XYZ file of C-alpha atoms in Angstrom:
486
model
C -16.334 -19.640 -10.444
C -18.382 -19.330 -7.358
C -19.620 -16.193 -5.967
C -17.893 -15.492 -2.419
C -21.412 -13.521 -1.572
C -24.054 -15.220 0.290
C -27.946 -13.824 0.688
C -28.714 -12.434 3.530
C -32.102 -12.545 5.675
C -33.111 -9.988 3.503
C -33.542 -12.843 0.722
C -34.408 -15.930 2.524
C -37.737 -14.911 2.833
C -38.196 -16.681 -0.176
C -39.562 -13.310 -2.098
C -37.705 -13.233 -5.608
C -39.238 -9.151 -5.389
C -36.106 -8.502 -3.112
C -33.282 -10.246 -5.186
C -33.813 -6.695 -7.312
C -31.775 -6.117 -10.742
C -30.516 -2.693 -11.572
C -28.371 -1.545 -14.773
C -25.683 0.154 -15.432
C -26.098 3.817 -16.533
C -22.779 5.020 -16.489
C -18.875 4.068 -15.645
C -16.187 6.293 -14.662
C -13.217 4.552 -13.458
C -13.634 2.762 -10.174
C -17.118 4.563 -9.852
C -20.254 2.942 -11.393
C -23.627 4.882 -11.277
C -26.975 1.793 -11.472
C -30.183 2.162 -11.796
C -33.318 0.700 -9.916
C -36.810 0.818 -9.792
C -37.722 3.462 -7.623
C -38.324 2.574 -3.861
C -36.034 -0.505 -4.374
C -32.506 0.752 -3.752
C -29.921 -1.172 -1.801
C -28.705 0.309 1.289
C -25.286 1.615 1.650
C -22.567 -1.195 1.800
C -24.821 -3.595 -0.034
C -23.182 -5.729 -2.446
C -23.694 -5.734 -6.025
C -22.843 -8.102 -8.729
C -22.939 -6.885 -12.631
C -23.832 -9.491 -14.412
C -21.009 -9.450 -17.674
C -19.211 -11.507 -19.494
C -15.650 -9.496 -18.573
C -12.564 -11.661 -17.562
C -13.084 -11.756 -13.964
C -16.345 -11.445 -11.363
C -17.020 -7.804 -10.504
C -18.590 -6.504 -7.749
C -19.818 -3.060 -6.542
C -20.324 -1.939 -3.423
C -22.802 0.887 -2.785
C -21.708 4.271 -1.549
C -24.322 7.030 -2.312
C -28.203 6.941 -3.178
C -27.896 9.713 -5.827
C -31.338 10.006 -6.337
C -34.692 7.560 -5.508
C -33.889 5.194 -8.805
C -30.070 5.467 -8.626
C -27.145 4.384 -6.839
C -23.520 5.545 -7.345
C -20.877 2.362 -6.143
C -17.179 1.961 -6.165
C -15.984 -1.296 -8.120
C -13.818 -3.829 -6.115
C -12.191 -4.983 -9.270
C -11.049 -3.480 -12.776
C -13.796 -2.020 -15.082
C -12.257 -1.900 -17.746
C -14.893 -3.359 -20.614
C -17.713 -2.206 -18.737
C -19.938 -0.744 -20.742
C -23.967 0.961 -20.049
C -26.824 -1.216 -19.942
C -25.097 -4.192 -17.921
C -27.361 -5.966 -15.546
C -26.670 -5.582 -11.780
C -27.848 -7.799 -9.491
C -28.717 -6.677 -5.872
C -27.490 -9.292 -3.465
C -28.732 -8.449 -0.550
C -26.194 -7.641 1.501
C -22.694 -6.347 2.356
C -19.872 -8.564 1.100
C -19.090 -11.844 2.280
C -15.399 -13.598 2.454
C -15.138 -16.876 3.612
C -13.484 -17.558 7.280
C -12.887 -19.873 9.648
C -9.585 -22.992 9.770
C -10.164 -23.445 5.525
C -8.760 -19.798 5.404
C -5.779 -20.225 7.315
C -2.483 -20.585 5.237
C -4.123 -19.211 2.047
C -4.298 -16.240 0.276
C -7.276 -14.476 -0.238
C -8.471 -10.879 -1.905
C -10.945 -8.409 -0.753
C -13.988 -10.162 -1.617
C -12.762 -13.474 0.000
C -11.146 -15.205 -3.954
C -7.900 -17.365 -3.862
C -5.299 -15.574 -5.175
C -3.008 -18.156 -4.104
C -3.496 -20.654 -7.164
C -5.539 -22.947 -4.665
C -8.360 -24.551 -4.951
C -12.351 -22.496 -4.490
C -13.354 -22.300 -1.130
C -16.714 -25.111 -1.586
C -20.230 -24.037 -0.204
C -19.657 -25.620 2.849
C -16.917 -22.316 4.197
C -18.668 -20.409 6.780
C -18.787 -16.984 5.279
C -19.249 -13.498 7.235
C -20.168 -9.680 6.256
C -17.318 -7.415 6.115
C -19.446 -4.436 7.519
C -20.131 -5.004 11.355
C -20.695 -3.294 14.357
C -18.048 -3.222 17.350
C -18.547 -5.668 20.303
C -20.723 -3.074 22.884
C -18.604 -1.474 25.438
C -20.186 -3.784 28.171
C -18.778 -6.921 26.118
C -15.331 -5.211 25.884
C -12.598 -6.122 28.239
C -9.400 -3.697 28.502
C -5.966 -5.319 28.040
C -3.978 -5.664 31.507
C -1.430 -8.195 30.571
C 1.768 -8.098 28.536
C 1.661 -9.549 25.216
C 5.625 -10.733 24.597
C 7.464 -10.247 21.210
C 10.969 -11.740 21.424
C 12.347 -8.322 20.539
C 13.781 -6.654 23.389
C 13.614 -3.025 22.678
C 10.007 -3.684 22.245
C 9.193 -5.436 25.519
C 11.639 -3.125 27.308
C 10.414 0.092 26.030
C 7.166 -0.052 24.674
C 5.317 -3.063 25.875
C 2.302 -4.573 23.598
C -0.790 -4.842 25.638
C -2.368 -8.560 25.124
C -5.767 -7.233 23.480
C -4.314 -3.870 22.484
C -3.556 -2.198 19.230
C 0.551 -1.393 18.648
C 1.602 1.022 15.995
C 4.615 1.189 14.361
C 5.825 4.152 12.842
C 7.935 5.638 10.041
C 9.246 6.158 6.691
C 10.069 4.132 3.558
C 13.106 1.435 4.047
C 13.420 1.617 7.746
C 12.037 -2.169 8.776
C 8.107 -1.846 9.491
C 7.525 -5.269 7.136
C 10.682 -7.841 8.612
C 9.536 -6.387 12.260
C 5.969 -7.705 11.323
C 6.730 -10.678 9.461
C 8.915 -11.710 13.257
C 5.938 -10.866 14.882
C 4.315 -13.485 13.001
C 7.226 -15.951 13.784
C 6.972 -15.348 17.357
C 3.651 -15.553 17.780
C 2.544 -18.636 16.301
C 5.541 -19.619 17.961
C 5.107 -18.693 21.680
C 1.463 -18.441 21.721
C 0.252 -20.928 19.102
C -2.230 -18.381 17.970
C -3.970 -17.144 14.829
C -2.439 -14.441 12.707
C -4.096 -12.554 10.166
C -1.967 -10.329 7.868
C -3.781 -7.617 6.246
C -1.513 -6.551 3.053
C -2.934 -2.712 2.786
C -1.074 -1.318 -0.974
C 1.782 -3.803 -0.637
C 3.344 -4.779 -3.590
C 2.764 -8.104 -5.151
C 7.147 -9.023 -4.679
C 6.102 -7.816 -0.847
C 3.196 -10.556 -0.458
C 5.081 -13.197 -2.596
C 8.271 -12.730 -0.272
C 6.147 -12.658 2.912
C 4.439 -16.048 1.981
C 7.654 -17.639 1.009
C 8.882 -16.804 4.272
C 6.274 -18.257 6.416
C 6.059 -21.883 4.601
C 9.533 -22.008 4.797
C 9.716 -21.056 8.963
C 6.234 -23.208 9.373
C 4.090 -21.290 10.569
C 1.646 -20.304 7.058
C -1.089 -23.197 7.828
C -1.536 -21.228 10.990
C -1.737 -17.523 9.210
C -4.744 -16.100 7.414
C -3.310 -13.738 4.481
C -5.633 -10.889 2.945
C -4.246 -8.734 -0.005
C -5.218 -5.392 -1.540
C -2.101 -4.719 -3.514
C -1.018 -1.645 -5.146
C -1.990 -2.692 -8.379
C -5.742 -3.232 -7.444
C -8.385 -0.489 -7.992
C -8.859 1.741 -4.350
C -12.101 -0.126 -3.525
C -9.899 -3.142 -3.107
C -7.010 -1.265 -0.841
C -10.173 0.418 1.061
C -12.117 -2.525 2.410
C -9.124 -5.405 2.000
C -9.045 -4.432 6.187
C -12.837 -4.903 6.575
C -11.798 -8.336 5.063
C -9.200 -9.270 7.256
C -10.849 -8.110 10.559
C -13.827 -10.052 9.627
C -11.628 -13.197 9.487
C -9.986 -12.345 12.555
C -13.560 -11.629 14.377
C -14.462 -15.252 13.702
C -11.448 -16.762 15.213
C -12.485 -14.684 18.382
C -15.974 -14.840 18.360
C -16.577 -18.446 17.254
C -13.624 -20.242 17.878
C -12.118 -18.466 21.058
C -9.109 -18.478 19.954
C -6.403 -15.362 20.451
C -6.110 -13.587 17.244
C -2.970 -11.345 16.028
C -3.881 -9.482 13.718
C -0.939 -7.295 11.501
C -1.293 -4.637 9.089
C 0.972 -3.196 6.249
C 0.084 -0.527 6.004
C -2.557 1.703 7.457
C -1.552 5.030 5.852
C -2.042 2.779 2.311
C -5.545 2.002 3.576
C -6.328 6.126 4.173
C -4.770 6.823 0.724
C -7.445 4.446 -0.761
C -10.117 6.018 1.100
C -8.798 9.729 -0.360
C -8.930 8.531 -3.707
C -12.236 6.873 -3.580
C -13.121 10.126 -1.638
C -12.406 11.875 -5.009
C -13.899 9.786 -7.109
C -17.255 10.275 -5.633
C -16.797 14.312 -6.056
C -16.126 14.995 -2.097
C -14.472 17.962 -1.709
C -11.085 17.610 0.320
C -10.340 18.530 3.794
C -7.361 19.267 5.787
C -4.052 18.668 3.294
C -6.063 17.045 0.472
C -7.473 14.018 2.851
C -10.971 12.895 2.434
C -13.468 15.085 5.244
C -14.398 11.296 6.296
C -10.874 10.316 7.438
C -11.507 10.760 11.267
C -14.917 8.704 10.578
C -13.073 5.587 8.337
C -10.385 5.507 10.320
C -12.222 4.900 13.484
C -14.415 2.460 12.225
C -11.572 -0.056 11.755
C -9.951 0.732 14.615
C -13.318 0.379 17.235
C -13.551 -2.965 15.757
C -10.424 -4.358 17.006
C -11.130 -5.337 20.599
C -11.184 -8.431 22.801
C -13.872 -9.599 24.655
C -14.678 -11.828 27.595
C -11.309 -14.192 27.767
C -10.540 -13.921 23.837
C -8.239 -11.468 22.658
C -7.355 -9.665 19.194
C -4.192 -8.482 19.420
C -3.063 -5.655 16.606
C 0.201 -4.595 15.478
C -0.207 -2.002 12.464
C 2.571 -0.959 10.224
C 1.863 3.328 9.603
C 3.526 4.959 6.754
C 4.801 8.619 7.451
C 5.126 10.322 4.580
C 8.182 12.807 3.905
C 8.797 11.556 8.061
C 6.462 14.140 8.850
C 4.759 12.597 12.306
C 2.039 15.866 12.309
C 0.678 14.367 9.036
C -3.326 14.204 9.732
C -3.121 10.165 9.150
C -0.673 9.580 11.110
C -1.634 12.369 14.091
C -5.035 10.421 13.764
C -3.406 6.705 14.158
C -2.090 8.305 17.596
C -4.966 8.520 18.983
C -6.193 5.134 18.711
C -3.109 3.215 19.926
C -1.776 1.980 22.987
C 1.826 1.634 22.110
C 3.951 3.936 19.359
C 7.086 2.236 18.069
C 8.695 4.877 15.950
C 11.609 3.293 13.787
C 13.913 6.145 13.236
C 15.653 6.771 9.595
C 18.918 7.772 11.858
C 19.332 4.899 13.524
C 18.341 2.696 10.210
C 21.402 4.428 8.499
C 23.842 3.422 11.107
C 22.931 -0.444 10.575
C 20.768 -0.192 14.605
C 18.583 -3.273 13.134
C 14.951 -2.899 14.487
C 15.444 0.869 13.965
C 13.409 1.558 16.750
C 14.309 4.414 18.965
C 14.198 4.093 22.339
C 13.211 7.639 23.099
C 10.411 8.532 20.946
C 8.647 4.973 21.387
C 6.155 4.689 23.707
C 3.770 2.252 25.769
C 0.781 2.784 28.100
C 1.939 -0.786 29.646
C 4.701 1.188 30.602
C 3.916 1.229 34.457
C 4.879 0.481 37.508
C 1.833 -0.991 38.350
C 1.919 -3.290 35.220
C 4.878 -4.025 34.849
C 6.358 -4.005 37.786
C 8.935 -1.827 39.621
C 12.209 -2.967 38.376
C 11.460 -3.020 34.960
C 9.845 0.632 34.936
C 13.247 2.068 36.301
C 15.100 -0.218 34.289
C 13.404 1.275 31.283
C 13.648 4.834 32.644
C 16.968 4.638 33.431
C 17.513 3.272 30.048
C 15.722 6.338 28.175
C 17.813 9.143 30.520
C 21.090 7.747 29.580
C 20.393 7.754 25.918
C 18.793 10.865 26.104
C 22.649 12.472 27.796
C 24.004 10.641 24.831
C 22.507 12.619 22.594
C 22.354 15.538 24.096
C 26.148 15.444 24.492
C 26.531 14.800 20.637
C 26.941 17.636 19.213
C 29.968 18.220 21.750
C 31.563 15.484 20.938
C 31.133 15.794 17.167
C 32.660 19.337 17.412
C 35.461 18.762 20.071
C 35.672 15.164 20.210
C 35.193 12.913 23.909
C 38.192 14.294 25.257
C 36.625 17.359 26.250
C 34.012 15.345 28.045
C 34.286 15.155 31.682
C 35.179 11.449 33.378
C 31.369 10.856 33.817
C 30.344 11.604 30.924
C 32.440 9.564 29.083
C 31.219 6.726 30.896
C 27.369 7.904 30.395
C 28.623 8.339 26.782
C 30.339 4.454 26.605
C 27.344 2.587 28.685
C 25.016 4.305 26.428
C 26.442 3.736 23.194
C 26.517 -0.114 24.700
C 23.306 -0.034 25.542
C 22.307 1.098 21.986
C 23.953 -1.991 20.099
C 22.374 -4.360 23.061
C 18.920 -3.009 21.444
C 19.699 -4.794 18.423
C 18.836 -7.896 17.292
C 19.289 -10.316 14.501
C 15.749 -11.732 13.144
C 15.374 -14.891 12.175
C 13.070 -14.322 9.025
C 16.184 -12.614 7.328
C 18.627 -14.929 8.679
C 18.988 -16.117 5.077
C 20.238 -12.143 4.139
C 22.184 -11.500 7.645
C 23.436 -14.767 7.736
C 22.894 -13.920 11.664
C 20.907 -16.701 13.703
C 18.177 -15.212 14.158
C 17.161 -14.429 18.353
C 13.945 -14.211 20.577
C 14.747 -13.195 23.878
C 12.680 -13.218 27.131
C 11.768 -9.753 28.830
C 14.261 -11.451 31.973
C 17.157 -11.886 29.241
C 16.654 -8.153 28.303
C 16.320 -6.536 31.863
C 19.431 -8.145 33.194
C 21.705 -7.818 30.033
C 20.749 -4.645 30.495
C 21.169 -3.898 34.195
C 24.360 -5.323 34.061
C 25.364 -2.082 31.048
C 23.987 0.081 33.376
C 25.731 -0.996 36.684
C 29.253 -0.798 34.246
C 29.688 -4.638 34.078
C 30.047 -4.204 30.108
C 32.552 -1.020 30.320
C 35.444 -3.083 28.839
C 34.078 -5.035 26.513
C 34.274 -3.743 22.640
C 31.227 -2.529 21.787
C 30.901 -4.723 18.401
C 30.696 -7.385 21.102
C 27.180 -6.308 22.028
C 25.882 -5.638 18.192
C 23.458 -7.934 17.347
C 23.400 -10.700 19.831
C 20.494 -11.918 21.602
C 21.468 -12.170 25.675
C 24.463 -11.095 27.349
C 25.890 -14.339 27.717
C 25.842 -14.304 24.140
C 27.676 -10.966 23.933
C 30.244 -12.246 26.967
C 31.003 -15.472 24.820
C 31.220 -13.289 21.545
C 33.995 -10.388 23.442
C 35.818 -13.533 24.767
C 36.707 -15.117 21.171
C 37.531 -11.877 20.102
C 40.008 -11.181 22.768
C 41.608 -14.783 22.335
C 41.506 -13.884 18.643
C 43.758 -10.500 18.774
C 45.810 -12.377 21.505
């Protein structure tokens, strides 16, 4: 099997002195400690390859210089059979994973292997370091136009910034993967872009499902899939991001092509980074999270930016654990982001399908400036209505609408309207729905839902408005039912 690593400069120079071999002095789990001659340690990040006769390639990357004739690295793959005295090989440099059009619709692992039963990628793959540096701030460009999704509470309410970086948060079972894998649909659809899905901790049915789905909508030979799944050692979950933003820098950088790049899930990718945290005896900081979680955090985020006319557009999935938002990985997501979309358990429970609540979500694109006048108190008008809905709740749940005064029952009916005119049936789960699926245009959305708020809708049965794309959908969908009971 071929090694995905390439030499560096650092061994071109045709000196055999700097292709230096180490051995292994000691193995606890993930964490191997190798020894060099002194003065010949590999920097931190450097690759290394042991040199066994185990089932599989391993490689180590370097993470501490414990003393001036040993390293202490953090295995990429299982150890198990790894014994002392192993030779290590130095090669030179940080990982390498090949990139480029012979990546797209394949799957590969952190270190750049087919896991997809495919064939090698040959000698002839461009291949790129996982460890680089940010474009420079001069070479950056800020997003200033709207980056469309199909889904309308999205474009509405928390607009994605073409070039930006969207988050979407919230808890177990609430829709953060089928929002994605639309996002994917949509955007190889609409913008015949790249995507490049970065599977953080996912579990192996997750990645199997996900690739099913895009070969059977069409749109995997244009989709780049990298997987650290929960069954992998933490090195693997830790840098599988590295891997798939160094895939996605090529697209941008080389082949100026508009990049979307998704990951599930960036809370898996900080829960990697704790444990290999641990296993190199740091001591824990704030609510048992590695002291470097600010620092790892920000070095994957920084490197997701557009430059000149080319854009990388990212859309992470952020796991909040016990649905506590003031968790410190998910407080330090926040700060990062240019759009929030909180998916709410509530609405999840009530069948609202994208859970995404209106009033919690969030969007710097959200403007007047950028967006326009109309659509800014469209949305604002939007968000007060729901937020008397809910503030009237409790009223209602205790003394029922009766008690409600004339205009607030018609806040209370527009809003609970508007709410199922939010939802919308996908089309990757069109199969499980057996809904045809809908991408709507931001006009679709702001009229359908001008037209609640103006009252046009205040007779219609509000099933009429679940899960329909436009309005003329929802008109055609109240009229059958009223020829029905008739």
């Amino acid at each position: 099997m071929k090694s995905p690593i390439r030499h560096t400069d650092r061994d071109n120079d045709g000196d055999a002195s700097r292709r230096r071999l180490g051995c292994v002095t000691s193995v606890s789990g993930s964490v191997v400690d190798i020894a060099f001659s002194a003065g010949a340690l590999p920097q931190i990040n450097d690759a290394l390859e042991v040199q066994w006769d185990g089932p599989h390639r391993l490689i180590v990357e370097v993470q501490q210089h414990l003393d001036p004739g040993t390293v202490r690295g953090v295995a990429m793959q299982e150890t198990a059979g790894l014994r002392s005295g192993v030779t290590v090989r130095d090669m030179g440099g940080p990982i390498e994973v090949p990139v480029g059009p012979p990546v797209l619709g394949r799957l590969i692992n952190v270190v750049g292997d087919p896991i997809d039963h495919g064939p090698e990628f040959g000698p002839e793959v461009p291949r790129q370091p996982i460890h680089r540096k940010p474009p420079k701030l001069s070479e950056q460009r800020s997003g200033g136009d709207l980056f469309m999704t199909g889904v309308k509470v999205v474009d509405l309410l928390a607009p994605l910034a073409r070039g930006g970086k969207a988050a979407m948060f919230g808890g177990a079972g609430v829709g953060k993967t089928v929002l994605i894998m639309e996002l994917i649909r949509t955007t190889v659809e609409k913008y015949a872009g790249i995507s490049v899905f970065a599977g953080i901790g996912e579990r192996s049915r997750e990645g199997h499902e996900l690739w099913l789905e895009l070969r059977r909508t069409g749109v995997l030979n244009r989709t780049a899939l990298v997987f650290g799944q929960m069954n992998e050692p933490p090195g693997a979950r830790w840098r599988v991001g590295m891997t798939a933003l160094t895939v996605a820098e090529h697209f941008r950088d080389v082949m100026h092509q508009d990049v979307l790049l998704l990951i599930d899930n960036v809370f898996r990718f900080v829960q990697a980074g704790g444990e290999v945290s641990g296993l190199l005896g740091r001591l824990p900081s704030r609510v048992g999270y590695q002291p470097t979680l600010a620092t790892e955090i920000a070095e994957l985020e920084e490197r997701i930016a557009s430059v000149r006319e080319v854009a990388v557009t990212s859309v992470q999935a952020v796991y909040v654990p016990a649905d506590d938002f003031t968790d410190p990985a998910v407080a330090q997501t926040f700060t990062h982001i240019d759009s929030s979309i909180v998916l709410s358990r509530d609405m999840a429970s009530q069948g609202l399908y994208p859970a995404i609540d209106p009033l919690a979500s969030t969007s710097v694109m959200l403007d007047p400036r950028v967006v326009g006048e109309e659509h800014y108190e469209t949305a604002e008008e939007i968000r007060r209505l729901i937020e008397h809905y809910r503030e009237l709740q409790e009223i209602i749940s205790l003394l029922g609408m009766e008690e409600l005064s004339a205009i607030d029952r018609t806040a209370v009916g527009r809003a609970r309207r508007l709410i199922r005119f939010l939802t919308q049936p996908f089309v990757v789960i069109s199969q499980f729905t057996g809904l045809k699926g809908a991408s709507v245009s931001l006009q679709d959305a702001l009229s359908g839902c001008r037209a609640i708020l103006d009252g046009r809708a205040d007779d219609w049965a509000e099933s009429s408005l679940y899960m329909v794309g436009t309005l003329d959908e929802a008109r055609a969908k109240e009229e059958t039912s009223g020829s029905d009971a008739a």
